[in-house]
Amino acid sequence: FCSQANQTEGKVVSPPQAKYTGQALYRSERRPTSFDKRVLLWSGRFKKEEDIPETVSIEVMNKARSKVRVMTCYVMIALTILGCIGMVISGKKALREDNTLVKRNMEKKARWKAEKDLAEAALKQQ
């Protein structure tokens, strides 16, 4: 089918040759944005912003993003563990001081009941 489409009066015509090779048409490099430059610096790929070339390959950017993503996850894990430890310490301290949520709730309900009783007494006096 393809050979028949390229034939003219019995002569086979070769397809036109491309000027550019596939590598030039589909470059795997791009110009980094300011955020990309920060990611490259945070990942340790480059030491200074002046060291970053004008174009960076996509593979380098993907590796840098992955490294920063993993570092961010580690920081979030560490902060979560520190928050949990802080909450345990805070809870134990409140328990020692007998300042539990149950006690606070009972005091709040007693205060609401006292306010309600005062309001009802004021209405009866009027």
XYZ file of C-alpha atoms in Angstrom:
126
model
C 0.000 0.000 0.000
C 2.705 2.496 0.937
C 4.829 1.686 -2.098
C 1.822 2.192 -4.354
C 1.080 5.593 -2.838
C 4.586 6.827 -3.594
C 4.622 5.633 -7.229
C 4.090 8.019 -10.090
C 3.779 6.450 -13.545
C 5.617 3.323 -12.490
C 8.526 5.121 -10.833
C 9.042 4.854 -7.088
C 9.597 8.232 -5.429
C 11.520 8.200 -2.165
C 10.090 10.197 0.742
C 11.709 13.612 1.346
C 14.678 13.551 3.701
C 14.339 15.451 6.972
C 16.720 18.305 7.672
C 16.951 17.603 11.379
C 17.649 14.418 13.192
C 15.274 13.126 15.849
C 17.622 14.244 18.601
C 17.451 17.862 17.490
C 13.674 17.772 17.161
C 13.017 16.064 20.481
C 15.588 17.503 22.827
C 15.346 16.217 26.357
C 16.556 19.488 27.813
C 14.693 22.510 29.030
C 15.369 25.872 30.587
C 14.929 25.664 34.395
C 12.574 28.056 36.135
C 13.508 29.827 39.360
C 11.780 27.074 41.372
C 13.638 24.412 39.375
C 16.887 26.178 40.202
C 16.018 26.096 43.910
C 15.205 22.391 43.642
C 18.553 21.748 41.957
C 20.317 23.634 44.752
C 18.362 21.893 47.564
C 19.052 18.480 46.078
C 22.770 19.177 46.136
C 23.174 18.783 42.381
C 24.758 22.243 42.114
C 26.482 24.303 44.797
C 25.608 27.816 43.562
C 22.923 29.213 41.288
C 25.619 30.449 38.910
C 26.743 26.838 38.371
C 23.381 25.825 36.888
C 23.591 25.704 33.068
C 21.107 27.443 30.808
C 19.446 24.156 29.875
C 19.111 21.103 32.106
C 18.128 17.623 31.012
C 14.763 16.292 32.100
C 16.425 13.297 33.765
C 18.492 15.585 36.007
C 15.377 17.554 36.960
C 13.409 14.377 37.712
C 16.194 13.026 39.931
C 16.493 16.358 41.763
C 12.716 16.542 42.299
C 12.651 12.977 43.597
C 15.469 13.700 46.017
C 13.746 16.846 47.330
C 10.437 14.944 47.565
C 12.070 12.241 49.688
C 13.793 14.830 51.895
C 10.445 16.602 52.387
C 8.823 13.311 53.393
C 11.593 12.659 55.926
C 11.086 16.128 57.423
C 7.324 15.558 57.642
C 7.869 12.170 59.317
C 10.236 13.732 61.852
C 7.795 16.568 62.614
C 4.946 14.092 63.051
C 6.985 12.008 65.499
C 7.986 15.140 67.432
C 4.347 16.246 67.554
C 3.273 12.844 68.883
C 5.970 12.886 71.549
C 4.929 16.429 72.526
C 1.288 15.387 72.851
C 2.213 12.384 75.023
C 4.289 14.600 77.311
C 1.503 17.195 77.464
C -1.100 14.521 78.272
C 0.999 13.015 81.058
C 1.606 16.462 82.536
C -2.140 17.235 82.476
C -2.878 13.899 84.123
C -0.378 14.610 86.913
C -2.026 18.009 87.519
C -5.472 16.362 87.400
C -6.407 18.565 84.466
C -8.076 15.975 82.268
C -10.647 16.562 79.545
C -13.307 14.811 81.604
C -12.724 17.170 84.531
C -12.765 20.227 82.258
C -16.016 19.052 80.662
C -17.655 18.481 84.067
C -16.593 21.964 85.244
C -17.915 23.552 82.050
C -21.288 21.809 82.399
C -21.511 22.830 86.056
C -20.774 26.434 85.058
C -23.478 26.318 82.356
C -25.980 24.898 84.846
C -25.131 27.656 87.363
C -25.590 30.315 84.667
C -28.912 28.757 83.671
C -30.081 28.725 87.295
C -29.098 32.399 87.701
C -31.000 33.313 84.554
C -34.102 31.437 85.709
C -33.906 33.121 89.152
C -33.656 36.535 87.496
C -36.729 35.774 85.382
C -38.731 34.696 88.470
C -37.878 37.955 90.259
C -39.252 40.043 87.409
